[in-house]
mmCIF file of C-alpha atoms (C1' of nucleotides) in Angstrom:
data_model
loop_
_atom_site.group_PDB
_atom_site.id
_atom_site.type_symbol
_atom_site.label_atom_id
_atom_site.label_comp_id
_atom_site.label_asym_id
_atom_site.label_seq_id
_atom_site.Cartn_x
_atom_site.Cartn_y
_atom_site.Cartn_z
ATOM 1 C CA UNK A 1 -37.452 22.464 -11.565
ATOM 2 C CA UNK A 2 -35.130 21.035 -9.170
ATOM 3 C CA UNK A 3 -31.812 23.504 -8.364
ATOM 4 C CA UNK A 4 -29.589 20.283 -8.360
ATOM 5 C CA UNK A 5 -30.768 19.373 -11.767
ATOM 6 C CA UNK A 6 -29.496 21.788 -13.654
ATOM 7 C CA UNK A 7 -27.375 20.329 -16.950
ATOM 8 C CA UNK A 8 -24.172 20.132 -17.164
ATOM 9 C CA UNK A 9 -21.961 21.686 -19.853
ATOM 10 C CA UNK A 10 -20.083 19.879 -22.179
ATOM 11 C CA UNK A 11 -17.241 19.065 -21.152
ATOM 12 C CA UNK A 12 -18.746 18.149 -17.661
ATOM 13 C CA UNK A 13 -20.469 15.505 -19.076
ATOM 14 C CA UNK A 14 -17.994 13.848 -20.968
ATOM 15 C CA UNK A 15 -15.776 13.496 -17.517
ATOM 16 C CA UNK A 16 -18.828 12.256 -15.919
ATOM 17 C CA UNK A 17 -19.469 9.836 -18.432
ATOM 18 C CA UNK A 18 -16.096 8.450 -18.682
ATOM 19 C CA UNK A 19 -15.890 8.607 -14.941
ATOM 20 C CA UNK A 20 -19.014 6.115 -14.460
ATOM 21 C CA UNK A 21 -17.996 3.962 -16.961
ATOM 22 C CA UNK A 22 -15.388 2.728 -15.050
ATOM 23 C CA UNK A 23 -15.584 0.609 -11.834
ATOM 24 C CA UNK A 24 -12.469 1.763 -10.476
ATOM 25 C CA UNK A 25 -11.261 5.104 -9.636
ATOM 26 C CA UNK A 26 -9.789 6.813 -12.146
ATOM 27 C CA UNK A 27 -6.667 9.695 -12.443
ATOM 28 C CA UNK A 28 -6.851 13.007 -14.000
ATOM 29 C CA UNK A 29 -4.501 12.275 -16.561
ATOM 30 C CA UNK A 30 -6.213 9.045 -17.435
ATOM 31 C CA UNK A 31 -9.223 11.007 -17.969
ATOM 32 C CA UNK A 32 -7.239 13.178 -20.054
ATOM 33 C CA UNK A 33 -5.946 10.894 -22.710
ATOM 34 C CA UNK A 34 -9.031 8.491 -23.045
ATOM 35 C CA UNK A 35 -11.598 11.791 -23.516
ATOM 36 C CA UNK A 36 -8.842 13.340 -26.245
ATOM 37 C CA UNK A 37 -10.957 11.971 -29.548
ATOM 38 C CA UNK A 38 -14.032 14.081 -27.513
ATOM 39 C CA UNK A 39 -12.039 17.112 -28.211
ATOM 40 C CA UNK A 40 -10.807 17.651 -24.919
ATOM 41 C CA UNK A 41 -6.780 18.672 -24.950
ATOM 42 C CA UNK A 42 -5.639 19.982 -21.930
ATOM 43 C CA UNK A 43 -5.395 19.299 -18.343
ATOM 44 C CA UNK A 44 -7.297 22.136 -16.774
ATOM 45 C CA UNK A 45 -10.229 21.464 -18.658
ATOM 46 C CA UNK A 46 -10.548 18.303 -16.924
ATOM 47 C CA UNK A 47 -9.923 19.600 -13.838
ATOM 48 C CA UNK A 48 -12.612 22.380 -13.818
ATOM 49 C CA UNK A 49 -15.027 19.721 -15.224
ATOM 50 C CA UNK A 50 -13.864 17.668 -12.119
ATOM 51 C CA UNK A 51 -14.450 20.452 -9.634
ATOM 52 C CA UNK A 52 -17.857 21.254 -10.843
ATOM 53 C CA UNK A 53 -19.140 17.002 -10.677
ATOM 54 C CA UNK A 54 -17.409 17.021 -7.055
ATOM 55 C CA UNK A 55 -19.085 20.456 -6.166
ATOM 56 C CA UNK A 56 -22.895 19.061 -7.074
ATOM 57 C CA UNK A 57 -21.932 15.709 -5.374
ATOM 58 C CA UNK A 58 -21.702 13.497 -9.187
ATOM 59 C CA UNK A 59 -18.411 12.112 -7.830
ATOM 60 C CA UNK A 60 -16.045 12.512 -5.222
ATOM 61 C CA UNK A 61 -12.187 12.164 -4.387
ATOM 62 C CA UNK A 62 -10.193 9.409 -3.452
ATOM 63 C CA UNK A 63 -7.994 11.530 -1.427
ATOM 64 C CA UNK A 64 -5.839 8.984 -1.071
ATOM 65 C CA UNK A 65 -5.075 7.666 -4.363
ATOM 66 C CA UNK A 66 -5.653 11.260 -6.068
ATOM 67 C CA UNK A 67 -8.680 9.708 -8.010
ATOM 68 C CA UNK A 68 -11.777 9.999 -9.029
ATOM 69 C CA UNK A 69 -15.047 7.967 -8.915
ATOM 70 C CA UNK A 70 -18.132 8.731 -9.358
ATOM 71 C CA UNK A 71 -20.911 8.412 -6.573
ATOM 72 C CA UNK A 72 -22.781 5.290 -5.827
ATOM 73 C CA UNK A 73 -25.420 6.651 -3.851
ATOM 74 C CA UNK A 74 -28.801 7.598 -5.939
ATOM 75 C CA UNK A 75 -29.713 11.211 -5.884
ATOM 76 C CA UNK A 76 -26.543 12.289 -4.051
ATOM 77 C CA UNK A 77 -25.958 15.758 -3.856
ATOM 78 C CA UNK A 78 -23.595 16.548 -0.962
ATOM 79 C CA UNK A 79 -20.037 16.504 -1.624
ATOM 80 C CA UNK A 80 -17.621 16.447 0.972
ATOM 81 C CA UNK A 81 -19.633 13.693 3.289
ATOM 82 C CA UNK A 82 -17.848 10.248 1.723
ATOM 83 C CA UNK A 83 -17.077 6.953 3.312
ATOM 84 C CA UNK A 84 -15.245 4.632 1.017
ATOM 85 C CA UNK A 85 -13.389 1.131 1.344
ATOM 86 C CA UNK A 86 -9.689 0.680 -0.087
ATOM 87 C CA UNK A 87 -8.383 -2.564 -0.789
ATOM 88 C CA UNK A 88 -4.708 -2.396 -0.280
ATOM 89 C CA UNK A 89 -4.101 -4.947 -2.833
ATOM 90 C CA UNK A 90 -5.955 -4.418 -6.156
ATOM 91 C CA UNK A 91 -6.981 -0.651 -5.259
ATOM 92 C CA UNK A 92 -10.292 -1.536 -6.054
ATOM 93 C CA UNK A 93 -12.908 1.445 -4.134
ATOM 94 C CA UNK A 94 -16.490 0.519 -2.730
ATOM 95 C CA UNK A 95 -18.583 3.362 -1.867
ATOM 96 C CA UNK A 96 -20.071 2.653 1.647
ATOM 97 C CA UNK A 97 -23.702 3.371 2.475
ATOM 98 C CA UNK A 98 -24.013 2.955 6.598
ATOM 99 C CA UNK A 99 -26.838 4.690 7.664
ATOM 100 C CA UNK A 100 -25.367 4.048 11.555
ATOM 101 C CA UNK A 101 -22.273 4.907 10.367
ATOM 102 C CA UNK A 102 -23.364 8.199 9.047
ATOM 103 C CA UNK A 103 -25.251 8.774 12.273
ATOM 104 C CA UNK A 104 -22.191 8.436 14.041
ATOM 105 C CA UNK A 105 -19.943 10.572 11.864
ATOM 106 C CA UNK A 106 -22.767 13.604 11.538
ATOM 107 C CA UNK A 107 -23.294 13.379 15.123
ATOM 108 C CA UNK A 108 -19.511 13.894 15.510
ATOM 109 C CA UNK A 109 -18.538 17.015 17.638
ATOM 110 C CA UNK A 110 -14.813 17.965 18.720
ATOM 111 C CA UNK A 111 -13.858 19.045 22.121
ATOM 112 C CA UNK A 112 -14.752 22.960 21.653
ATOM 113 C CA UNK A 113 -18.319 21.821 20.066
ATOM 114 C CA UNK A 114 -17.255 22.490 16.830
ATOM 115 C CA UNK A 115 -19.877 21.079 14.232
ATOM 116 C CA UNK A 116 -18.276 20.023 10.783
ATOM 117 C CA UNK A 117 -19.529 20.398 7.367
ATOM 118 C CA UNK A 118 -18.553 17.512 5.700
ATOM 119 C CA UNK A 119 -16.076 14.565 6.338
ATOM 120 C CA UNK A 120 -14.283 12.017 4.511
ATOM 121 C CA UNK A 121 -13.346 8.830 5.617
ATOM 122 C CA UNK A 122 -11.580 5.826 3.969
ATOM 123 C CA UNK A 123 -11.121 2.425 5.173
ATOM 124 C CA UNK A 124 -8.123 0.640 4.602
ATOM 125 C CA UNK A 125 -7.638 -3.479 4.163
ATOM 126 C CA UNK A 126 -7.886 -6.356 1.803
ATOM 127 C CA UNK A 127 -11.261 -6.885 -0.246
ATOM 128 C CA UNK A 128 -12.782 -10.430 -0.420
ATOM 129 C CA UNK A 129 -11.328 -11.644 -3.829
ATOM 130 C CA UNK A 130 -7.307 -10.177 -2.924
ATOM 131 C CA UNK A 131 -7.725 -12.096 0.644
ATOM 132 C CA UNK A 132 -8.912 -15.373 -1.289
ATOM 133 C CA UNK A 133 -6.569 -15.300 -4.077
ATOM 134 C CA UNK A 134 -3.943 -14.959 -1.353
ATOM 135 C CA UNK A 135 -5.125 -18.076 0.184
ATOM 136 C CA UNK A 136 -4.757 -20.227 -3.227
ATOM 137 C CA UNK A 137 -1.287 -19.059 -3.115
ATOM 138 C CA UNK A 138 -0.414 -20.185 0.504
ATOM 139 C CA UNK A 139 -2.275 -23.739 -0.950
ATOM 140 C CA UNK A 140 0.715 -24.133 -3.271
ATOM 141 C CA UNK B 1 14.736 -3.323 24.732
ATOM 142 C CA UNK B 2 11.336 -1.876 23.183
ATOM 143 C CA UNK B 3 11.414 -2.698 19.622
ATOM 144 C CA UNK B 4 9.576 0.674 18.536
ATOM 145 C CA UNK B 5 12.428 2.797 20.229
ATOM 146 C CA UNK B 6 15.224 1.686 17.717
ATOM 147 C CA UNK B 7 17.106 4.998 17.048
ATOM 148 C CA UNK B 8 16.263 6.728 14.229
ATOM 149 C CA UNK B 9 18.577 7.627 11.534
ATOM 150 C CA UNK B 10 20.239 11.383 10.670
ATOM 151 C CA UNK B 11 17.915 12.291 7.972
ATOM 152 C CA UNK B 12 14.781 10.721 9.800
ATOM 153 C CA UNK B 13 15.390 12.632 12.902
ATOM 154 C CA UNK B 14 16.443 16.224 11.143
ATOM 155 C CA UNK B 15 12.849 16.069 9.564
ATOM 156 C CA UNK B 16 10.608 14.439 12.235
ATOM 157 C CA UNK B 17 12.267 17.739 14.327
ATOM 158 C CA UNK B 18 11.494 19.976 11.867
ATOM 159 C CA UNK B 19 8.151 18.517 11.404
ATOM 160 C CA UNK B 20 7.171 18.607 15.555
ATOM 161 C CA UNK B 21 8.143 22.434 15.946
ATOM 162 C CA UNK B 22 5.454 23.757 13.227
ATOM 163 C CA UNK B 23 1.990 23.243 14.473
ATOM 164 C CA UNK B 24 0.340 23.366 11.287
ATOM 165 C CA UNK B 25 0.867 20.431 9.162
ATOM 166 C CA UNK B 26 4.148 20.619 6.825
ATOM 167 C CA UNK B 27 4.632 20.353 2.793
ATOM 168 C CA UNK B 28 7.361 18.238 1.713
ATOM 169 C CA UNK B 29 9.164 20.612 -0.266
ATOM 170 C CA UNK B 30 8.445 23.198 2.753
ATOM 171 C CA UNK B 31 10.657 20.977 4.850
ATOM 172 C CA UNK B 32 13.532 20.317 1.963
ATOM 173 C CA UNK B 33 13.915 23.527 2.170
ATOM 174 C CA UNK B 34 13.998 24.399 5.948
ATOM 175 C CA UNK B 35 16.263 21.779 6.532
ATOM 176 C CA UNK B 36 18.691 22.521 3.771
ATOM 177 C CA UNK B 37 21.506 23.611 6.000
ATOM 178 C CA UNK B 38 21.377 20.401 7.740
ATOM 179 C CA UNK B 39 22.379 18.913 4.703
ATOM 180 C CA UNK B 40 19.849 17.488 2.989
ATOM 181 C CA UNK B 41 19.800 18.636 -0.457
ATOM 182 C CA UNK B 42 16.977 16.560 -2.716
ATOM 183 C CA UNK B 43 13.506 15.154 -2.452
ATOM 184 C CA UNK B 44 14.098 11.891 -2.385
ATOM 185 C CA UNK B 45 15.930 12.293 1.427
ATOM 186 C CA UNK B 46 12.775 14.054 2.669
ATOM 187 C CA UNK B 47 10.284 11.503 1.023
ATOM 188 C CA UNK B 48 12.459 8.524 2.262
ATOM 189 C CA UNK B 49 12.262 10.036 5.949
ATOM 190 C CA UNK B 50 8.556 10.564 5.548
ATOM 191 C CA UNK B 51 8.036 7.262 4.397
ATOM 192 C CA UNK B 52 9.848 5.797 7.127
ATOM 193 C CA UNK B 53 8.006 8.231 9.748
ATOM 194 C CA UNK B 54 4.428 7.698 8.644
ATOM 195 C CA UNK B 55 5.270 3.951 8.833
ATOM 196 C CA UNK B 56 6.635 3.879 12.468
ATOM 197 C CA UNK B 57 3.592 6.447 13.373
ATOM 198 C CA UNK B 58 5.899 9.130 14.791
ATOM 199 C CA UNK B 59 3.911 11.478 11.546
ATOM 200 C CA UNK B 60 0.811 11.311 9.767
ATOM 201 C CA UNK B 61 0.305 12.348 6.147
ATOM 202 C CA UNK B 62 -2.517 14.526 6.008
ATOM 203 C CA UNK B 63 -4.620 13.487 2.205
ATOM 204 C CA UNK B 64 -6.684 16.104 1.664
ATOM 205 C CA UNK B 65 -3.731 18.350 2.122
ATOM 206 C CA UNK B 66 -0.378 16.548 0.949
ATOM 207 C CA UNK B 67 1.040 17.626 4.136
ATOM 208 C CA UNK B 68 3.000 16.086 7.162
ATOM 209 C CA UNK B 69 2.048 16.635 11.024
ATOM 210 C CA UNK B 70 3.392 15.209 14.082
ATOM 211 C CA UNK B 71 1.462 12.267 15.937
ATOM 212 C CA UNK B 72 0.292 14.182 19.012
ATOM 213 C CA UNK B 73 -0.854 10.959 20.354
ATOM 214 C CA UNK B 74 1.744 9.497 22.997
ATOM 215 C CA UNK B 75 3.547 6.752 22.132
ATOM 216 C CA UNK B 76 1.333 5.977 18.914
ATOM 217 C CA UNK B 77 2.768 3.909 17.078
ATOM 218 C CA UNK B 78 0.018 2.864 15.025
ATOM 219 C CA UNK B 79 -0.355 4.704 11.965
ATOM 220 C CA UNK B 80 -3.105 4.298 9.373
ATOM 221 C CA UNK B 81 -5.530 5.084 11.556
ATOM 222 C CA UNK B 82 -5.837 8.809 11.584
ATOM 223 C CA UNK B 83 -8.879 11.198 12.648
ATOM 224 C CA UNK B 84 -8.490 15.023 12.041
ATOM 225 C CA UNK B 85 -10.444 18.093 11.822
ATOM 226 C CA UNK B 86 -9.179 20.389 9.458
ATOM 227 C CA UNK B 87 -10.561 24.796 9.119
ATOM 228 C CA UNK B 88 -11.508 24.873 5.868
ATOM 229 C CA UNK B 89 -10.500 28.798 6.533
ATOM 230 C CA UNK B 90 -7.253 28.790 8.437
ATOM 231 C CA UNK B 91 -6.404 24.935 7.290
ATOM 232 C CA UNK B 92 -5.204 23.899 11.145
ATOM 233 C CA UNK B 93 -5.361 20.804 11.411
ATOM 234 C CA UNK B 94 -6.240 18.896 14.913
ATOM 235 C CA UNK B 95 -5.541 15.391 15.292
ATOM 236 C CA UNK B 96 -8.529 13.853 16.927
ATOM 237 C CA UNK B 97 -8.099 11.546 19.985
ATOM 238 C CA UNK B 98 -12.289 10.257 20.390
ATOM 239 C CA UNK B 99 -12.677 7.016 22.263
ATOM 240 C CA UNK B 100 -15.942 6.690 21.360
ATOM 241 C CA UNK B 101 -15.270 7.378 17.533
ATOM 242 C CA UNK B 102 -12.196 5.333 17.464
ATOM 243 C CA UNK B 103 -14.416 2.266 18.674
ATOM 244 C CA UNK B 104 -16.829 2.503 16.524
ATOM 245 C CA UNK B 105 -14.218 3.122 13.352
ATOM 246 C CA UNK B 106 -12.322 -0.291 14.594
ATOM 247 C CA UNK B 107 -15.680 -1.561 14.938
ATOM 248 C CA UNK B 108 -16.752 -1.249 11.765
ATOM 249 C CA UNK B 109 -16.834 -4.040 9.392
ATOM 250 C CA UNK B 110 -18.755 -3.495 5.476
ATOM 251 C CA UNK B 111 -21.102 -6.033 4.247
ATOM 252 C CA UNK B 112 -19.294 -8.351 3.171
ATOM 253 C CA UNK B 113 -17.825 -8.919 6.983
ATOM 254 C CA UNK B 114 -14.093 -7.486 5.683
ATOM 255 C CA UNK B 115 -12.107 -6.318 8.766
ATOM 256 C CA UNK B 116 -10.085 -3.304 7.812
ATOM 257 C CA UNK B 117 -6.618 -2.568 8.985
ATOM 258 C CA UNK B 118 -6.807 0.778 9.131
ATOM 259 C CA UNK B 119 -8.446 4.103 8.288
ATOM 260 C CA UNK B 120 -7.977 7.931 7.739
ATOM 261 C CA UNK B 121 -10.921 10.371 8.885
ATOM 262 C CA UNK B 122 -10.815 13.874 7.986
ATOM 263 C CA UNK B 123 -13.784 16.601 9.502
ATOM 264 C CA UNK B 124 -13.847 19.811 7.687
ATOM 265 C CA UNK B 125 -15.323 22.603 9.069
ATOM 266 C CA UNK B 126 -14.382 26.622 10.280
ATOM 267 C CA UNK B 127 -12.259 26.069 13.442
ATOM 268 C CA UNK B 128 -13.528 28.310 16.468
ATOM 269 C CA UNK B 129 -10.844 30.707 16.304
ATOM 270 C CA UNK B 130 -11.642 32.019 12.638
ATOM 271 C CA UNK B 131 -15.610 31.514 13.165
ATOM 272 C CA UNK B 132 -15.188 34.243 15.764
ATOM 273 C CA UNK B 133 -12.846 36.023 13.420
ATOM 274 C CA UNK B 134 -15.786 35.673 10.802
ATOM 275 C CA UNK B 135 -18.303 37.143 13.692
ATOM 276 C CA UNK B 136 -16.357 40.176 14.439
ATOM 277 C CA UNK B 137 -16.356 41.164 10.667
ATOM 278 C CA UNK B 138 -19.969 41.233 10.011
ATOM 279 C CA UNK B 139 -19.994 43.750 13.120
ATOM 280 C CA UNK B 140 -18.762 46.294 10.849
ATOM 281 C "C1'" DA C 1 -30.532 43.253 -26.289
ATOM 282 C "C1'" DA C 2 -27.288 44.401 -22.750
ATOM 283 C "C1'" DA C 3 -25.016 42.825 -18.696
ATOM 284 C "C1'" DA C 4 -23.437 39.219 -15.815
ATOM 285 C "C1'" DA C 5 -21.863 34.772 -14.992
ATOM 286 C "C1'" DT C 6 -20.093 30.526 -16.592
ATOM 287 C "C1'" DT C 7 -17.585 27.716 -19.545
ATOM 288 C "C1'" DT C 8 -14.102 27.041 -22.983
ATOM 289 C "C1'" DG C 9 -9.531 26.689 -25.179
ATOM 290 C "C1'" DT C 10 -4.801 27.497 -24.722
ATOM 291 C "C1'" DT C 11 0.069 28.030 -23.184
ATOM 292 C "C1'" DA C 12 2.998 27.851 -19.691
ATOM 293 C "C1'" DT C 13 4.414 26.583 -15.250
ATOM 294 C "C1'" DA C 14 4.014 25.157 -10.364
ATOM 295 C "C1'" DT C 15 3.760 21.431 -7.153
ATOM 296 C "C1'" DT C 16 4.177 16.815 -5.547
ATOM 297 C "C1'" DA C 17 6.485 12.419 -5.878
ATOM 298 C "C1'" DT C 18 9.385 8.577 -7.632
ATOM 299 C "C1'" DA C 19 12.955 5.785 -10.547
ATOM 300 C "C1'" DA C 20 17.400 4.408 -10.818
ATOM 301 C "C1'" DC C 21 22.064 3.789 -9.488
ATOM 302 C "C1'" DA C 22 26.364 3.870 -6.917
ATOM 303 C "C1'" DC C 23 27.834 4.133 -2.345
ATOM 304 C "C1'" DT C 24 28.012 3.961 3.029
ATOM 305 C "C1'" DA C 25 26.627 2.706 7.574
ATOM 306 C "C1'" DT C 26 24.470 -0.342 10.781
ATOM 307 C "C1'" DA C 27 22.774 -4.663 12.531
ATOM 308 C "C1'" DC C 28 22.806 -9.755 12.414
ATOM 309 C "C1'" DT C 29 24.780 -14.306 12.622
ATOM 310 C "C1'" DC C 30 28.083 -17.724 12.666
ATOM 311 C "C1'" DG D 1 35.257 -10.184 14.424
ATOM 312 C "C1'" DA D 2 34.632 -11.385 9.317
ATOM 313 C "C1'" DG D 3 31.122 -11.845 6.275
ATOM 314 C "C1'" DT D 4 26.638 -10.810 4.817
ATOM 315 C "C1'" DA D 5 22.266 -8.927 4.884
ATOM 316 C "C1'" DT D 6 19.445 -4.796 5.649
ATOM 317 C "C1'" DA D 7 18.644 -0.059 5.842
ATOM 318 C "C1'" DG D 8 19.982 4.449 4.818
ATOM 319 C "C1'" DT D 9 22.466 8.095 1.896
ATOM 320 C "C1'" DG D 10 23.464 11.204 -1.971
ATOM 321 C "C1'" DT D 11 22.569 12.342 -6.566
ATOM 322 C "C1'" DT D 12 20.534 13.209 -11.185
ATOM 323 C "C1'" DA D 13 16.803 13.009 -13.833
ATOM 324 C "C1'" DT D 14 12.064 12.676 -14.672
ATOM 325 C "C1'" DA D 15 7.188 11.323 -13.812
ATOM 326 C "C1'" DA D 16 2.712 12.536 -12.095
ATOM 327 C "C1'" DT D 17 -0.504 15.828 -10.347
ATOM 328 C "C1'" DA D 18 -2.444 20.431 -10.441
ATOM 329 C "C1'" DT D 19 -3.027 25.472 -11.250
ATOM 330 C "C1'" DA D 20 -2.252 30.477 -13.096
ATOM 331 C "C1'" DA D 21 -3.449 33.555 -16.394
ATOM 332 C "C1'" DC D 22 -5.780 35.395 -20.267
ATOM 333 C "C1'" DA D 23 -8.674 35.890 -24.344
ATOM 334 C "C1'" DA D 24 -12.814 34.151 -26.527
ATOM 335 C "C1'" DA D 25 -17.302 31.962 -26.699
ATOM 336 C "C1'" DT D 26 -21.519 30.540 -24.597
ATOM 337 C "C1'" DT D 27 -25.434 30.601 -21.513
ATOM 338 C "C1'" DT D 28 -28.327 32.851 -18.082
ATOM 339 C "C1'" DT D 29 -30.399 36.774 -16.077
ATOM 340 C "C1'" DT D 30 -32.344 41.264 -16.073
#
DNA sequence: AAAAATTTGTTATATTATAACACTATACTC
DNA sequence: GAGTATAGTGTTATAATATAACAAATTTTT
């Protein structure tokens, strides 16, 4: 049986599954109050349960916005190697899969050689929908 | 006159000072209270100068850490668009300056064709200094 | 079944960041 | 240079994010 498969406890899966239901990022706290009828009460049980799901690569940080989200890309199981795109209007987050982009970034060596175990990188602008709703505004 | 050169104000330049003599990035409530005896006495001062110093690229905010470090990149005045390497051991942080990698990071444009307006790249990894460190322990 | 490792539940507290408001200084423009 | 707009200051209070510490329960390993 696969290592990575192991289950997860409790309270790990009821972050996880309130984590994926949602299409946006989501806070700690947030987490908090909607998983409270779960019989979850206090903040550091959500925290541990969201340092286990980042540590086996179930979802990863928006350092950013200091949220959560879970991981778009099937069978992922390495934390700590995340590309993601920020709209700067709605907040929305979009997971990016760029296989050349990934070349480049694991390729990536600094001046002493240095090889790095894991990156994270997030894009900042306006998503489709913000940049066209700001365009039926100019129309008016 | 250069528009980017317009003097900065009392409170901007006691913590952008502060803020270029540390070499490792800075916390904000590390600065409030090394610059205390210069007279600024409350958060709100330091985040204000932050704020203002992040947006004229003179500092960067480092995510992963909530930290501040100085833009060792002459004359940047471009922020949001940030590539470090941080020692996951240590926690130094490096501000990258990659030709290469900044090209392909303006370069890069998601499926949808969006151009972003900026970005923040963070490497982790063990720095060379403590890898050697790490090296001379398992001699004994 | 005993030992080890992990997870839980809990209280308290540390750390990071902002809201709101009255006031002052600087720059802009006529 | 008087008036006004813009940016910065000082202050109090509080919001938002995250962890320490410890005892108990559960699961995994030997």
């Amino acid at each position: 049986m696969d290592k990575k498969s192991k289950s997860l406890s409790k309270n790990q899966k009821i972050v996880l599954d309130f984590i994926q239901k949602n299409k946006k990022p989501v806070k700690a706290y947030s987490i908090l109050s909607n998983v409270q009828k779960k019989g979850i009460n206090a903040p550091p049980q959500v925290y541990r349960a969201l340092d286990k799901l980042i540590e086996i690569g179930k979802i990863h940080r928006v350092e950013s916005q200091n949220s959560f989200v879970a991981c778009k890309i099937s069978n992922c199981n390495t934390p700590h190697k995340t590309v993601f795109s920020i709209c700067n209007s709605c907040e929305i987050v979009s997971e990016i899969n760029d296989p050349k982009l990934f070349k480049n970034l694991k390729d990536f060596r600094d001046k002493d050689g240095t090889v790095f175990d894991g990156y994270n990188l997030e894009f900042f602008g306006t998503c489709k929908s913000c940049k066209n709703k700001q365009i039926e505004n100019t129309k008016h």
